[in-house]
């Protein structure tokens, strides 16, 4: 199976015009003819499809909750996660410099490519085909959404959990930073006084590591 055929199987969509998919995978570092216009189109489509899905799935949710939920689903970090699940990094067309610096793993590039692929499917197959793909890619994240919860990050949710029980707020301590400048890993510990505990988190930035540590703490407290 060639690479484009493999990717189309992962996407769950067969292109009538494979050149559109090739364009969607082409980063600006590789060619002057690249995926940036498709990114623009795909960004709008993703926002629309996710907004429509939330509107129908959560008929009692307020506008503010719907906006926060949509923002959490279409932010770059989430798009990069979805893109990695679809293995988009394995199919990117990058310039030499980007390849050497690990561009095929960079979250911002993968998020942009997911948008571009979405735009390409829209042009190739139309609105319904594109909507079907997006809803399938995001199905797990759309399932079981709760207004007022999912839109909040883990640090906020942990703080509210502890405040609701009259407990002290958590402390976050940077334990170590590893790796080269372009692919550093931050190690954070989230420390609680009551119930007493220490929960590790790792991420490509201090903020992400703190969120991971807060998530670990929340999951542990939920099992108490």
mmCIF file of C-alpha atoms in Angstrom:
data_model
loop_
_atom_site.group_PDB
_atom_site.id
_atom_site.type_symbol
_atom_site.label_atom_id
_atom_site.label_comp_id
_atom_site.label_asym_id
_atom_site.label_seq_id
_atom_site.Cartn_x
_atom_site.Cartn_y
_atom_site.Cartn_z
ATOM 1 C CA UNK A 1 0.000 0.000 0.000
ATOM 2 C CA UNK A 2 1.512 3.391 -0.965
ATOM 3 C CA UNK A 3 1.685 6.201 1.580
ATOM 4 C CA UNK A 4 -1.250 8.232 0.263
ATOM 5 C CA UNK A 5 -3.478 5.157 0.195
ATOM 6 C CA UNK A 6 -2.452 4.371 3.768
ATOM 7 C CA UNK A 7 -3.279 7.888 4.917
ATOM 8 C CA UNK A 8 -6.658 7.869 3.200
ATOM 9 C CA UNK A 9 -7.480 4.655 5.040
ATOM 10 C CA UNK A 10 -6.556 6.321 8.347
ATOM 11 C CA UNK A 11 -8.626 9.382 7.472
ATOM 12 C CA UNK A 12 -11.602 7.278 6.457
ATOM 13 C CA UNK A 13 -11.895 9.178 3.191
ATOM 14 C CA UNK A 14 -10.896 8.376 -0.402
ATOM 15 C CA UNK A 15 -9.916 11.405 -2.481
ATOM 16 C CA UNK A 16 -11.158 11.788 -6.045
ATOM 17 C CA UNK A 17 -8.293 14.231 -6.548
ATOM 18 C CA UNK A 18 -5.227 12.977 -4.613
ATOM 19 C CA UNK A 19 -3.361 16.167 -5.561
ATOM 20 C CA UNK A 20 -5.501 18.002 -2.982
ATOM 21 C CA UNK A 21 -4.280 15.672 -0.270
ATOM 22 C CA UNK A 22 -0.683 16.135 -1.418
ATOM 23 C CA UNK A 23 -1.133 19.895 -1.192
ATOM 24 C CA UNK A 24 -2.656 19.622 2.279
ATOM 25 C CA UNK A 25 0.449 17.762 3.470
ATOM 26 C CA UNK A 26 2.906 20.313 2.026
ATOM 27 C CA UNK A 27 4.395 22.693 4.588
ATOM 28 C CA UNK A 28 5.575 26.143 3.472
ATOM 29 C CA UNK A 29 9.167 25.072 4.198
ATOM 30 C CA UNK A 30 8.904 22.533 1.365
ATOM 31 C CA UNK A 31 7.358 24.619 -1.396
ATOM 32 C CA UNK A 32 5.966 28.000 -2.336
ATOM 33 C CA UNK A 33 2.835 26.085 -3.297
ATOM 34 C CA UNK A 34 1.772 24.881 0.134
ATOM 35 C CA UNK A 35 -1.132 24.148 2.458
ATOM 36 C CA UNK A 36 -1.688 27.584 4.012
ATOM 37 C CA UNK A 37 -4.834 28.431 2.017
ATOM 38 C CA UNK A 38 -6.286 25.010 2.823
ATOM 39 C CA UNK A 39 -5.518 25.660 6.516
ATOM 40 C CA UNK A 40 -7.589 28.843 6.316
ATOM 41 C CA UNK A 41 -10.534 26.939 4.851
ATOM 42 C CA UNK A 42 -10.214 23.972 7.204
ATOM 43 C CA UNK A 43 -10.076 26.179 10.296
ATOM 44 C CA UNK A 44 -13.489 27.652 9.446
ATOM 45 C CA UNK A 45 -14.972 24.244 8.690
ATOM 46 C CA UNK A 46 -13.749 22.688 11.938
ATOM 47 C CA UNK A 47 -15.211 25.554 13.958
ATOM 48 C CA UNK A 48 -18.541 25.211 12.174
ATOM 49 C CA UNK A 49 -18.834 21.420 12.416
ATOM 50 C CA UNK A 50 -17.833 21.323 16.092
ATOM 51 C CA UNK A 51 -20.161 24.224 16.944
ATOM 52 C CA UNK A 52 -23.068 22.486 15.179
ATOM 53 C CA UNK A 53 -22.317 19.190 16.954
ATOM 54 C CA UNK A 54 -22.253 20.892 20.359
ATOM 55 C CA UNK A 55 -25.474 22.770 19.603
ATOM 56 C CA UNK A 56 -27.340 19.525 18.904
ATOM 57 C CA UNK A 57 -25.680 17.378 21.600
ATOM 58 C CA UNK A 58 -26.161 19.869 24.429
ATOM 59 C CA UNK A 59 -29.597 21.454 23.946
ATOM 60 C CA UNK A 60 -29.645 22.941 27.470
ATOM 61 C CA UNK A 61 -26.132 24.381 27.459
ATOM 62 C CA UNK A 62 -25.717 28.144 27.650
ATOM 63 C CA UNK A 63 -23.879 30.135 25.003
ATOM 64 C CA UNK A 64 -20.852 30.652 27.257
ATOM 65 C CA UNK A 65 -20.500 26.935 27.934
ATOM 66 C CA UNK A 66 -20.834 26.116 24.235
ATOM 67 C CA UNK A 67 -18.146 28.673 23.378
ATOM 68 C CA UNK A 68 -15.732 27.259 25.976
ATOM 69 C CA UNK A 69 -16.349 23.707 24.835
ATOM 70 C CA UNK A 70 -15.800 24.600 21.198
ATOM 71 C CA UNK A 71 -12.600 26.465 22.074
ATOM 72 C CA UNK A 72 -11.281 23.431 23.960
ATOM 73 C CA UNK A 73 -11.970 21.156 20.980
ATOM 74 C CA UNK A 74 -10.565 23.321 18.184
ATOM 75 C CA UNK A 75 -7.529 24.768 19.985
ATOM 76 C CA UNK A 76 -4.136 23.895 18.532
ATOM 77 C CA UNK A 77 -3.248 21.433 21.250
ATOM 78 C CA UNK A 78 -6.381 19.359 20.661
ATOM 79 C CA UNK A 79 -5.989 19.499 16.883
ATOM 80 C CA UNK A 80 -2.422 18.253 17.262
ATOM 81 C CA UNK A 81 -3.648 15.329 19.392
ATOM 82 C CA UNK A 82 -6.210 14.385 16.748
ATOM 83 C CA UNK A 83 -3.594 14.776 14.026
ATOM 84 C CA UNK A 84 -1.223 12.452 15.870
ATOM 85 C CA UNK A 85 -3.995 9.879 16.265
ATOM 86 C CA UNK A 86 -4.373 10.011 12.471
ATOM 87 C CA UNK A 87 -0.563 9.715 12.159
ATOM 88 C CA UNK A 88 -0.357 12.846 10.021
ATOM 89 C CA UNK A 89 3.234 13.476 11.071
ATOM 90 C CA UNK A 90 4.337 10.409 9.116
ATOM 91 C CA UNK A 91 3.069 11.892 5.848
ATOM 92 C CA UNK A 92 4.177 15.524 6.026
ATOM 93 C CA UNK A 93 6.160 17.124 3.206
ATOM 94 C CA UNK A 94 8.716 19.370 4.933
ATOM 95 C CA UNK A 95 11.761 21.343 3.913
ATOM 96 C CA UNK A 96 15.166 20.044 4.943
ATOM 97 C CA UNK A 97 15.512 22.418 7.883
ATOM 98 C CA UNK A 98 12.112 21.490 9.329
ATOM 99 C CA UNK A 99 12.827 17.786 8.888
ATOM 100 C CA UNK A 100 16.130 18.091 10.745
ATOM 101 C CA UNK A 101 14.540 20.043 13.616
ATOM 102 C CA UNK A 102 11.786 17.456 14.124
ATOM 103 C CA UNK A 103 8.994 19.326 12.376
ATOM 104 C CA UNK A 104 7.065 16.111 11.726
ATOM 105 C CA UNK A 105 6.482 15.895 15.493
ATOM 106 C CA UNK A 106 5.791 19.587 16.175
ATOM 107 C CA UNK A 107 2.292 20.132 17.458
ATOM 108 C CA UNK A 108 1.699 23.430 15.666
ATOM 109 C CA UNK A 109 2.593 21.912 12.291
ATOM 110 C CA UNK A 110 0.424 18.827 12.860
ATOM 111 C CA UNK A 111 -2.517 21.019 13.935
ATOM 112 C CA UNK A 112 -2.138 23.130 10.779
ATOM 113 C CA UNK A 113 -2.032 20.011 8.600
ATOM 114 C CA UNK A 114 -5.207 18.664 10.189
ATOM 115 C CA UNK A 115 -6.913 21.928 9.240
ATOM 116 C CA UNK A 116 -5.505 21.709 5.717
ATOM 117 C CA UNK A 117 -6.654 18.105 5.289
ATOM 118 C CA UNK A 118 -10.119 19.129 6.474
ATOM 119 C CA UNK A 119 -10.191 21.876 3.864
ATOM 120 C CA UNK A 120 -9.007 19.460 1.188
ATOM 121 C CA UNK A 121 -11.781 16.973 1.997
ATOM 122 C CA UNK A 122 -14.313 19.799 1.831
ATOM 123 C CA UNK A 123 -13.149 20.772 -1.653
ATOM 124 C CA UNK A 124 -12.908 17.182 -2.849
ATOM 125 C CA UNK A 125 -16.059 15.669 -1.413
ATOM 126 C CA UNK A 126 -18.324 18.453 -0.229
ATOM 127 C CA UNK A 127 -19.893 19.480 3.060
ATOM 128 C CA UNK A 128 -21.437 16.192 4.152
ATOM 129 C CA UNK A 129 -18.337 14.088 3.469
ATOM 130 C CA UNK A 130 -16.246 16.584 5.392
ATOM 131 C CA UNK A 131 -18.674 16.749 8.319
ATOM 132 C CA UNK A 132 -18.733 12.953 8.521
ATOM 133 C CA UNK A 133 -14.934 12.797 8.761
ATOM 134 C CA UNK A 134 -14.639 15.526 11.389
ATOM 135 C CA UNK A 135 -17.331 13.995 13.583
ATOM 136 C CA UNK A 136 -15.627 10.603 13.354
ATOM 137 C CA UNK A 137 -12.222 12.050 14.253
ATOM 138 C CA UNK A 138 -13.665 13.911 17.247
ATOM 139 C CA UNK A 139 -16.227 11.300 18.317
ATOM 140 C CA UNK A 140 -14.469 10.311 21.524
ATOM 141 C CA UNK A 141 -13.997 13.922 22.583
ATOM 142 C CA UNK A 142 -17.608 14.853 21.822
ATOM 143 C CA UNK A 143 -18.990 11.899 23.732
ATOM 144 C CA UNK A 144 -20.008 12.666 27.302
ATOM 145 C CA UNK A 145 -19.256 16.391 27.269
ATOM 146 C CA UNK A 146 -20.424 18.328 30.314
ATOM 147 C CA UNK A 147 -21.046 22.088 30.152
ATOM 148 C CA UNK A 148 -19.036 24.002 32.734
ATOM 149 C CA UNK A 149 -16.492 21.184 33.156
ATOM 150 C CA UNK A 150 -14.828 20.215 29.905
ATOM 151 C CA UNK A 151 -14.133 23.820 28.963
ATOM 152 C CA UNK A 152 -12.016 24.329 32.084
ATOM 153 C CA UNK A 153 -8.415 23.242 32.255
ATOM 154 C CA UNK A 154 -7.131 20.743 34.827
ATOM 155 C CA UNK A 155 -5.480 23.348 37.075
ATOM 156 C CA UNK A 156 -8.745 25.302 37.326
ATOM 157 C CA UNK A 157 -10.749 22.154 37.985
ATOM 158 C CA UNK A 158 -8.314 20.997 40.687
ATOM 159 C CA UNK A 159 -8.397 24.395 42.364
ATOM 160 C CA UNK A 160 -12.208 24.420 42.378
ATOM 161 C CA UNK A 161 -12.274 20.834 43.697
ATOM 162 C CA UNK A 162 -10.029 21.741 46.627
ATOM 163 C CA UNK A 163 -11.762 25.042 47.365
ATOM 164 C CA UNK A 164 -15.093 23.251 47.467
ATOM 165 C CA UNK A 165 -13.723 21.091 50.284
ATOM 166 C CA UNK A 166 -12.030 23.893 52.166
ATOM 167 C CA UNK A 167 -8.562 22.486 51.382
ATOM 168 C CA UNK A 168 -5.372 24.423 50.674
ATOM 169 C CA UNK A 169 -4.513 25.211 47.078
ATOM 170 C CA UNK A 170 -1.896 23.067 45.297
ATOM 171 C CA UNK A 171 1.738 24.033 44.836
ATOM 172 C CA UNK A 172 3.588 23.332 41.584
ATOM 173 C CA UNK A 173 7.335 22.775 41.629
ATOM 174 C CA UNK A 174 9.657 22.423 38.650
ATOM 175 C CA UNK A 175 11.705 19.269 39.251
ATOM 176 C CA UNK A 176 13.757 18.998 36.048
ATOM 177 C CA UNK A 177 14.087 20.112 32.433
ATOM 178 C CA UNK A 178 15.490 17.623 29.924
ATOM 179 C CA UNK A 179 16.335 17.584 26.223
ATOM 180 C CA UNK A 180 17.528 20.011 23.565
ATOM 181 C CA UNK A 181 16.067 23.506 23.286
ATOM 182 C CA UNK A 182 13.644 22.596 20.472
ATOM 183 C CA UNK A 183 12.291 19.477 22.208
ATOM 184 C CA UNK A 184 12.563 20.074 25.937
ATOM 185 C CA UNK A 185 10.581 18.078 28.465
ATOM 186 C CA UNK A 186 9.539 19.752 31.714
ATOM 187 C CA UNK A 187 8.926 17.693 34.856
ATOM 188 C CA UNK A 188 6.582 19.211 37.446
ATOM 189 C CA UNK A 189 5.259 17.978 40.787
ATOM 190 C CA UNK A 190 1.824 19.041 42.016
ATOM 191 C CA UNK A 191 1.882 18.957 45.817
ATOM 192 C CA UNK A 192 -1.231 18.858 47.962
ATOM 193 C CA UNK A 193 -1.503 19.413 51.703
ATOM 194 C CA UNK A 194 -4.872 17.773 52.293
ATOM 195 C CA UNK A 195 -5.208 15.081 51.301
ATOM 196 C CA UNK A 196 -1.430 14.983 51.307
ATOM 197 C CA UNK A 197 0.087 13.863 48.024
ATOM 198 C CA UNK A 198 2.625 14.540 45.299
ATOM 199 C CA UNK A 199 1.679 14.042 41.645
ATOM 200 C CA UNK A 200 4.126 14.221 38.707
ATOM 201 C CA UNK A 201 3.467 15.696 35.290
ATOM 202 C CA UNK A 202 5.545 15.982 32.130
ATOM 203 C CA UNK A 203 5.105 18.216 29.085
ATOM 204 C CA UNK A 204 6.831 20.140 26.325
ATOM 205 C CA UNK A 205 6.334 23.380 28.279
ATOM 206 C CA UNK A 206 6.033 24.223 31.952
ATOM 207 C CA UNK A 207 2.359 25.049 31.486
ATOM 208 C CA UNK A 208 1.627 21.689 29.872
ATOM 209 C CA UNK A 209 3.553 19.842 32.576
ATOM 210 C CA UNK A 210 1.580 21.646 35.288
ATOM 211 C CA UNK A 211 -1.665 20.695 33.546
ATOM 212 C CA UNK A 212 -0.557 17.051 33.372
ATOM 213 C CA UNK A 213 0.325 17.068 37.085
ATOM 214 C CA UNK A 214 -3.018 18.651 37.970
ATOM 215 C CA UNK A 215 -4.785 16.004 35.883
ATOM 216 C CA UNK A 216 -2.956 13.236 37.774
ATOM 217 C CA UNK A 217 -3.965 14.803 41.077
ATOM 218 C CA UNK A 218 -7.612 15.139 40.006
ATOM 219 C CA UNK A 219 -7.781 11.533 38.846
ATOM 220 C CA UNK A 220 -6.287 10.330 42.127
ATOM 221 C CA UNK A 221 -8.709 12.435 44.202
ATOM 222 C CA UNK A 222 -11.645 11.150 42.179
ATOM 223 C CA UNK A 223 -10.752 7.624 43.284
ATOM 224 C CA UNK A 224 -10.491 8.494 46.988
#
